[in-house]
XYZ file of C-alpha atoms in Angstrom:
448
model
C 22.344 69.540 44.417
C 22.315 67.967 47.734
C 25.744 67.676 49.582
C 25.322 63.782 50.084
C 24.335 62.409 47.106
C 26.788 62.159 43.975
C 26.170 63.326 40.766
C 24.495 61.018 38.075
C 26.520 59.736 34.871
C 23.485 61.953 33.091
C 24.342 65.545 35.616
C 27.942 64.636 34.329
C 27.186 64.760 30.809
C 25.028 67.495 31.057
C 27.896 69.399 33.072
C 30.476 68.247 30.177
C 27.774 69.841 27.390
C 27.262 72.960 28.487
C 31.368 73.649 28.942
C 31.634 72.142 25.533
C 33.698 69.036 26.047
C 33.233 65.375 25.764
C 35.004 64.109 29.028
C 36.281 64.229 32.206
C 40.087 63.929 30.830
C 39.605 66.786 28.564
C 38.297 68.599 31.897
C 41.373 68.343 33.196
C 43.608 68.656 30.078
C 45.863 71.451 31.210
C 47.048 69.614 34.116
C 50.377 67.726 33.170
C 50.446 63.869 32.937
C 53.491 63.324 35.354
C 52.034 64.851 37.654
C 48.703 62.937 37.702
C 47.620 60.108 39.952
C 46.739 58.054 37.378
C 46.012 55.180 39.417
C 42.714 54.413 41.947
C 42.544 56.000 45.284
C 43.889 54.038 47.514
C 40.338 53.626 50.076
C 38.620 50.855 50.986
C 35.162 49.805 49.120
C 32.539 51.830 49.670
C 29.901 50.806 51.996
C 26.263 51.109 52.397
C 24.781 54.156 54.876
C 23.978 51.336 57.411
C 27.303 50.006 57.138
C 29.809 52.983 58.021
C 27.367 54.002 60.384
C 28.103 51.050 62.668
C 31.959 51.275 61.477
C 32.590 55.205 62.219
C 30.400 54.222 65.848
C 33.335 51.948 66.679
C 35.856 54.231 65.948
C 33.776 56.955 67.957
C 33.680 54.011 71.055
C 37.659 54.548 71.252
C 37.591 57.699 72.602
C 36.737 58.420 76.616
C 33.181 60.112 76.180
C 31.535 62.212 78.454
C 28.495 60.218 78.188
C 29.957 57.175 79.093
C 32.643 58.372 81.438
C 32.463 60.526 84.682
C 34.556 63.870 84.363
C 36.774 65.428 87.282
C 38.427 67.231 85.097
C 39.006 71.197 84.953
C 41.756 73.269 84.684
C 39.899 75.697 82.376
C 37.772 73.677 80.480
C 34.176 71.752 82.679
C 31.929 69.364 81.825
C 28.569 71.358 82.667
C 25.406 70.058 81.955
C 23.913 72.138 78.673
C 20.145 71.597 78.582
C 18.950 70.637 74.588
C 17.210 73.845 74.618
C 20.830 75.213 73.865
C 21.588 73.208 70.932
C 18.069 73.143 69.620
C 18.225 77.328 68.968
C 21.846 77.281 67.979
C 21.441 74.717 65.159
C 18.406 77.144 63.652
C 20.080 78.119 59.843
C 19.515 81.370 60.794
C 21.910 81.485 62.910
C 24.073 78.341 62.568
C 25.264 79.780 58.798
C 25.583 83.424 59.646
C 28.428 85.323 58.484
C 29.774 88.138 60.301
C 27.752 91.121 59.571
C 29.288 93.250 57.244
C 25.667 94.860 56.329
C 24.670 94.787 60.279
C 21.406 96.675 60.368
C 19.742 93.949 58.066
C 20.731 91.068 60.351
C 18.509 92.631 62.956
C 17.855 89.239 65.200
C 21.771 88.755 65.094
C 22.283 92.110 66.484
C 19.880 91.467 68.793
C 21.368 88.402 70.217
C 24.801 89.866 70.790
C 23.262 92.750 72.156
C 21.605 90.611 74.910
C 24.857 88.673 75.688
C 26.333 91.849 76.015
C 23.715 92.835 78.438
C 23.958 89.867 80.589
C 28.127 90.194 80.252
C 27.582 93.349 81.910
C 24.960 91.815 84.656
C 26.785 89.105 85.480
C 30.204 90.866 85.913
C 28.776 94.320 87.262
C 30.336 96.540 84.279
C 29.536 99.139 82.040
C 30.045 97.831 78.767
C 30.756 94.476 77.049
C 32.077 93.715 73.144
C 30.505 90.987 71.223
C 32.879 88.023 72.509
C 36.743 86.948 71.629
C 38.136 83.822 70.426
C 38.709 82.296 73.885
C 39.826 83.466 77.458
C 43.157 83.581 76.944
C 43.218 86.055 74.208
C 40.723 88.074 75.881
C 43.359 88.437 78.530
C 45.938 89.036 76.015
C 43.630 92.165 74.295
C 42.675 93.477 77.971
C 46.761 93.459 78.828
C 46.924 95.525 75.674
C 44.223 97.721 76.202
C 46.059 98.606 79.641
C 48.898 99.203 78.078
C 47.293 101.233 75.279
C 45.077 103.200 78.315
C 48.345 104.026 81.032
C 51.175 104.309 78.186
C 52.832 102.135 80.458
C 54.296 98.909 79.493
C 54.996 96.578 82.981
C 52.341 94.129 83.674
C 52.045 92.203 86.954
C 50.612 88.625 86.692
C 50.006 86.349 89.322
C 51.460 82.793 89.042
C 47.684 81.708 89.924
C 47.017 82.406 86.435
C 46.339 79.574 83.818
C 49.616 78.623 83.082
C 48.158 78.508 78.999
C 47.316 82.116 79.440
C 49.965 83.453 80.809
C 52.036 82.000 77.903
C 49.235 83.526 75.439
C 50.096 86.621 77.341
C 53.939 86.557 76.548
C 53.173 85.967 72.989
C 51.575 88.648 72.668
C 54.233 91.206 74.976
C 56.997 90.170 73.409
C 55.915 91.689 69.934
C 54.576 94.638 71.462
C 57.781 95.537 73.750
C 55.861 94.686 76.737
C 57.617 93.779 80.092
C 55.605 91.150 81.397
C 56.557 90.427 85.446
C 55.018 87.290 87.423
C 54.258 87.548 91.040
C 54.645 84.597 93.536
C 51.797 83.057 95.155
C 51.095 82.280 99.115
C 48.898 79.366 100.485
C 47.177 79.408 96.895
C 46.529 83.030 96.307
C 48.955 85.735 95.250
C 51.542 86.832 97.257
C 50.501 90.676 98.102
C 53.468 91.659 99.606
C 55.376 90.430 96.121
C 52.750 92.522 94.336
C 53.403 95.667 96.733
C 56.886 95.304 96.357
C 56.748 94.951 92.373
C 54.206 97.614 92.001
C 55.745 100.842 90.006
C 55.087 104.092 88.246
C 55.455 101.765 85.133
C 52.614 99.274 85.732
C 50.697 99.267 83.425
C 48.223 96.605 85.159
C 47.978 93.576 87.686
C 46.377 90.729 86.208
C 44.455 88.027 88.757
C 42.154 85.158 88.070
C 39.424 84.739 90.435
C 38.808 81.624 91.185
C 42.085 80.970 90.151
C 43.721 77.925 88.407
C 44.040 76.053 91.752
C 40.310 77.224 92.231
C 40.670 79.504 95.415
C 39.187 82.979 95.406
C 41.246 85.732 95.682
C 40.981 88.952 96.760
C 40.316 91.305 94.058
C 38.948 94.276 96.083
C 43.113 94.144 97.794
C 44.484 93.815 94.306
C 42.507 96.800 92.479
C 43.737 98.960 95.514
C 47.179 98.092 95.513
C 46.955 98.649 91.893
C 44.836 101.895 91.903
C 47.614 103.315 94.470
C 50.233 103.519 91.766
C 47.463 104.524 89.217
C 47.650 100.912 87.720
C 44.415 98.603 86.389
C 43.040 95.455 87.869
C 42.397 93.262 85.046
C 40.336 90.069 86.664
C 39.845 86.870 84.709
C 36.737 84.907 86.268
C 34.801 82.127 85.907
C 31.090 83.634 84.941
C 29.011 80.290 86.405
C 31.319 81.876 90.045
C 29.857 85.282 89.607
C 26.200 83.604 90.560
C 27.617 83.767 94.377
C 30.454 85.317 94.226
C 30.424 89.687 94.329
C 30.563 90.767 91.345
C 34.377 92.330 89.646
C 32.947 95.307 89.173
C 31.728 95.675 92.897
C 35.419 95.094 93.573
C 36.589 97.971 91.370
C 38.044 95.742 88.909
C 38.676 97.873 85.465
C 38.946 95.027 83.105
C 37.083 91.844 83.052
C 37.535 88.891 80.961
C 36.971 85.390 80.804
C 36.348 82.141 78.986
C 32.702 81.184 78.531
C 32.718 77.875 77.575
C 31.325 76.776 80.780
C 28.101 79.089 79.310
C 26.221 75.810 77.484
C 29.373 74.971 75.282
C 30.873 71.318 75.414
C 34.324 70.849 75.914
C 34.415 69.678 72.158
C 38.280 68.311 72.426
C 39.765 71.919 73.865
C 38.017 73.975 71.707
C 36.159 76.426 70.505
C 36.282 78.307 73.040
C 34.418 81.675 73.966
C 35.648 84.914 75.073
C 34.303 87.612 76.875
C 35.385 90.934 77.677
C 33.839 94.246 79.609
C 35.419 97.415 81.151
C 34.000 100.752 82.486
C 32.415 103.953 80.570
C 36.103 105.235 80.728
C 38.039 102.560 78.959
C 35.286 101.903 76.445
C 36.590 103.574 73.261
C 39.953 101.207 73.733
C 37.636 97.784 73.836
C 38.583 95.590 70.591
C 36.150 93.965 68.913
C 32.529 95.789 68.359
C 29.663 96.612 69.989
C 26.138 96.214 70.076
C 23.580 99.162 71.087
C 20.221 99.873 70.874
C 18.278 102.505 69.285
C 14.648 103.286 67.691
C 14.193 103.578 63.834
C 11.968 106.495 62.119
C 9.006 104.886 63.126
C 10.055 105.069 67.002
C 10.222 101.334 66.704
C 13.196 99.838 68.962
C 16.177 98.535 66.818
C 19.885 97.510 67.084
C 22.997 98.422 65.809
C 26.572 98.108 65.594
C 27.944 101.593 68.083
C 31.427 101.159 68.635
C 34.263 99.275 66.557
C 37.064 101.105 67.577
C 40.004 99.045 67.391
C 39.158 96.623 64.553
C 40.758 96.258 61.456
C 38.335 97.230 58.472
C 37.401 100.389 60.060
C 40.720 101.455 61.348
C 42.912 99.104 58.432
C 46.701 99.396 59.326
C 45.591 101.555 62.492
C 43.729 98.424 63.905
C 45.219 97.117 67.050
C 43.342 93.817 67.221
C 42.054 91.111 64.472
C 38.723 89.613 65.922
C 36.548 89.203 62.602
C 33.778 86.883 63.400
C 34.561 86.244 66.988
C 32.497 83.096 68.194
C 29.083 84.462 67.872
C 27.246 81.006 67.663
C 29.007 79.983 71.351
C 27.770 83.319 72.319
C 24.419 83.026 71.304
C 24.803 79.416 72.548
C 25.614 81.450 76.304
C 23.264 83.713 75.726
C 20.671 80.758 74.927
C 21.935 79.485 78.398
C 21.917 81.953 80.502
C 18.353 82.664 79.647
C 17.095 79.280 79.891
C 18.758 78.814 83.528
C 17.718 82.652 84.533
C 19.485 84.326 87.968
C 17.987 81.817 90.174
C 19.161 78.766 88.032
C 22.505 79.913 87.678
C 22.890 80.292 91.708
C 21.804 76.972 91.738
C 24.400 75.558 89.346
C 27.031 77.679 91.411
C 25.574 76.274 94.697
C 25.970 72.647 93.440
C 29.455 73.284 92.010
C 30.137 74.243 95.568
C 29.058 71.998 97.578
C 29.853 68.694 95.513
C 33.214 70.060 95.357
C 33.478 70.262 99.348
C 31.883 67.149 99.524
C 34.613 65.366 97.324
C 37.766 66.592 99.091
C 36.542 66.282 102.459
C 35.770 62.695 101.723
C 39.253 62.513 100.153
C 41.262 64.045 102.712
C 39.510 61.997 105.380
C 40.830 59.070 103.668
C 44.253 59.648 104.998
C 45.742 59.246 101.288
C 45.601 62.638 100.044
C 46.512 65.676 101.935
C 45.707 69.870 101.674
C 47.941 72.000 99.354
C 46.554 75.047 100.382
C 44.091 76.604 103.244
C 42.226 79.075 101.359
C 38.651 78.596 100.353
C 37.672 77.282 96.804
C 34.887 77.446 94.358
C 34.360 74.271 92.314
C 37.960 72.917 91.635
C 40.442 72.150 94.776
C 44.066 70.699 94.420
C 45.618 68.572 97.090
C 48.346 66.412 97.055
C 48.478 62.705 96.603
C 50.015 59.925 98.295
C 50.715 58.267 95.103
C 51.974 59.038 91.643
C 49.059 61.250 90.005
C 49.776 60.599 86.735
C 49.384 56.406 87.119
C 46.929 57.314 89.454
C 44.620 58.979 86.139
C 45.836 55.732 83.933
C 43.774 53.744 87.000
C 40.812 55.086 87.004
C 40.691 55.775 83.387
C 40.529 51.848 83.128
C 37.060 52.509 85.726
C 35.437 54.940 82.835
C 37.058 57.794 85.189
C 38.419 61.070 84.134
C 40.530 61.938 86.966
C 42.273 65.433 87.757
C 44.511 67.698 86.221
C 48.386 66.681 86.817
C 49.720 70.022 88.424
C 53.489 69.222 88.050
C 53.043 69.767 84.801
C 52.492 73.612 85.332
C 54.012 73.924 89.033
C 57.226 71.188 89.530
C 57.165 71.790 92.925
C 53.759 70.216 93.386
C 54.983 66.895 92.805
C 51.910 64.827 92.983
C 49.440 67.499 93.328
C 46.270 66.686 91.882
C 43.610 69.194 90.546
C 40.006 68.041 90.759
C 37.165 70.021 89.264
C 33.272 68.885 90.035
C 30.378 70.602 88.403
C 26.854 70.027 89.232
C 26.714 67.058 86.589
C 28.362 64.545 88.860
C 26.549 62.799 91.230
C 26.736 61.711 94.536
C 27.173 57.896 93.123
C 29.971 58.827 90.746
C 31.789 60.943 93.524
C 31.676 58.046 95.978
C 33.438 55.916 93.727
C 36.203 57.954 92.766
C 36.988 58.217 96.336
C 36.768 54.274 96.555
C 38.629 53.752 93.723
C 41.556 56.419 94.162
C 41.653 55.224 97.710
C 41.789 51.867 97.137
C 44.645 52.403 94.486
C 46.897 54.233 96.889
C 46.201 51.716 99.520
């Protein structure tokens, strides 16, 4: 019976005959009359197709679309262009209504598809080995932290303060049930402070965690951090941005151990915060303590090549009370939907994306800080997403341009008090060079 069309006074009685009643009431005989409605629903009257399809599109016109507004706003979630390609593959039942795969070997194009996300995990972030994606970022942080922990039998672990503020609280959540000491290092001029990390560093670190970009966007050194953290036998654990890793050396390259990250920006929309996707890789040494499972190839009897599931470790119906991580059905649909992307746009297209990130980004806070009305935080250089300060109230300031079909920036007192008025802008290659001129006019104009 089809989902959107109710069942017939006739289905009903045919329904009613073969349980061997006559009625609805003696359906539902058992339940006690006190505690029955036994009145109408309290709705509206029903309307016609036509009808609540022009009602439910004014509702939808009450909310600030991306297709109607222009988006400056990051802070972990970005409004990238997804070509339909993405959406087109996704929505295929095949994949849409897949289960996870409790008989793997039969779902042989599933396998296949998180074995090629794996592969370009690994590409993109120059490690060994990738699982098959996390819920989000931030718990792919929280699994790598315990993964170090699980790795060093230590239980200290460094975080810079240029972490998302979201994750590092995801992070806590997670220590403070697992009697882990969690220690937060001060940042300088945007980046963190490596002569607080030196000084914090101890035989009981277990890791140092960075972000690269970071939340206010600047790049940090990694290749300093893993060696300050390799001295005193510690990990690096980096959290990147993947769409950054198109021109940006690679973690791996800069000897980080763990890497993990969020991949919505992979052809996911921002959807209202969520879901998100999470991805996770480490080195041939660490592999047998990655949660989650993972993907490899092989050739059946016939010599014919085929996938299946190698390594599953840590996860809780092989291991049951042993498991030391709960990831079930991951996201595998926003992988494949990253997967779908990152094929479509190839190496070459996903430099270019980077490129444009870039250089719109530039191009909006030079034209900004040339204005005279907003000034630099911080000196370092940045990827796609710069905070400066304003020379009026930030959060009126959003309410403004809001009223212009503007998303402005990210409110950084929120996260960091002693920002007040710092603003965090984020520009991806969608915007144009139209909508970026007139957020300058208009935030200018406002702080006038």
């Amino acid at each position: 019976m089809s989902s959107y069309l109710s069942h017939t006074k006739e289905e009903q009685q045919a329904m009613l005959k073969a349980m061997g009643i006559a009625s609805i009431n003696e359906l539902f005989a058992d339940i006690p009359k006190q505690v029955r409605l036994n009145r109408e629903l309290l709705l509206p009257p029903a309307l016609s197709e036509m009808e609540l399809t022009s009602y439910m599109q004014k509702l939808s016109q009450q909310n600030a679309n991306l297709d109607a507004y222009s988006c400056f706003l990051g802070a972990g979630a970005y409004d990238h262009f997804i070509p339909s390609v993405v959406g087109n593959l996704t929505a295929r039942q095949e994949f849409y209504t897949a289960y996870t795969t409790y008989q793997p070997e039969i779902s042989q194009g599933t396998l296949q598809a998180i074995f090629e996300f794996q592969s370009m995990i690994c590409e993109l972030t120059g490690m060994d080995i990738a699982n098959a994606s996390m819920y989000d970022g931030a718990t792919a942080l929280a699994e790598a932290v315990a993964m170090a922990c699980s790795h060093t039998r230590r239980n200290e672990m460094l975080i810079a303060s240029t972490v998302h503020p979201e994750s590092r609280e995801v992070i806590k959540t997670y220590a403070r049930y697992k009697g882990i000491e969690v220690k937060e290092i001060d940042y300088d001029n945007g980046s963190i402070d490596f002569g607080c990390l030196e000084a914090a560093l101890s035989d009981q670190t277990a890791a140092v965690i960075v972000q690269n970009p970071n939340f206010f966007g600047i790049i940090e050194d990694l290749g300093q951090a893993a060696e300050l953290a390799h001295h005193h036998k510690a990990l690096l654990i980096a959290s990147v941005d993947p769409i950054s890793l198109a021109i940006l050396k690679s973690p791996g390259e800069l000897a980080a151990d763990i890497v993990v990250g969020d991949g919505q920006c992979l052809g996911n929309p921002i959807s209202f915060g969520g879901p998100g996707l999470g991805f996770m890789a480490t080195s041939k040494a660490l592999m047998r303590k990655l949660p989650g499972r993972v993907v490899g190839q092989t050739t059946d009897l016939d010599g014919k090549r085929a996938f299946v599931l190698t390594l599953q470790t840590r996860e809780q119906h092989i291991r049951r009370d042993k498991a030391t991580s709960n990831i079930c059905s991951n996201q595998a649909l926003n992988a494949l939907a990253a997967t779908i992307y990152m094929t479509v746009l190839g190496k070459e297209g996903l430099k270019e994306v980077a490129n444009l990130c870039f250089n719109k980004a530039h191009y909006l806070y030079d034209q900004l800080i040339q204005s005279g009305k907003f000034t630099p935080v911080f000196s370092a250089p940045f990827f796609k997403e710069f905070a400066i300060i304003s020379s009026c109230e930030t959060k009126a300031l959003n309410t403004a341009l809001l009223l212009d079909q503007i998303i402005g920036g990210y409110e950084l007192e929120k996260s960091y008090p002693q920002l007040k008025n710092g603003w965090l802008l984020a520009v991806t290659e969608k915007r144009t060079r139209t909508e970026i001129d007139s957020l300058v006019e208009k935030a200018v104009n406002y702080c006038d």
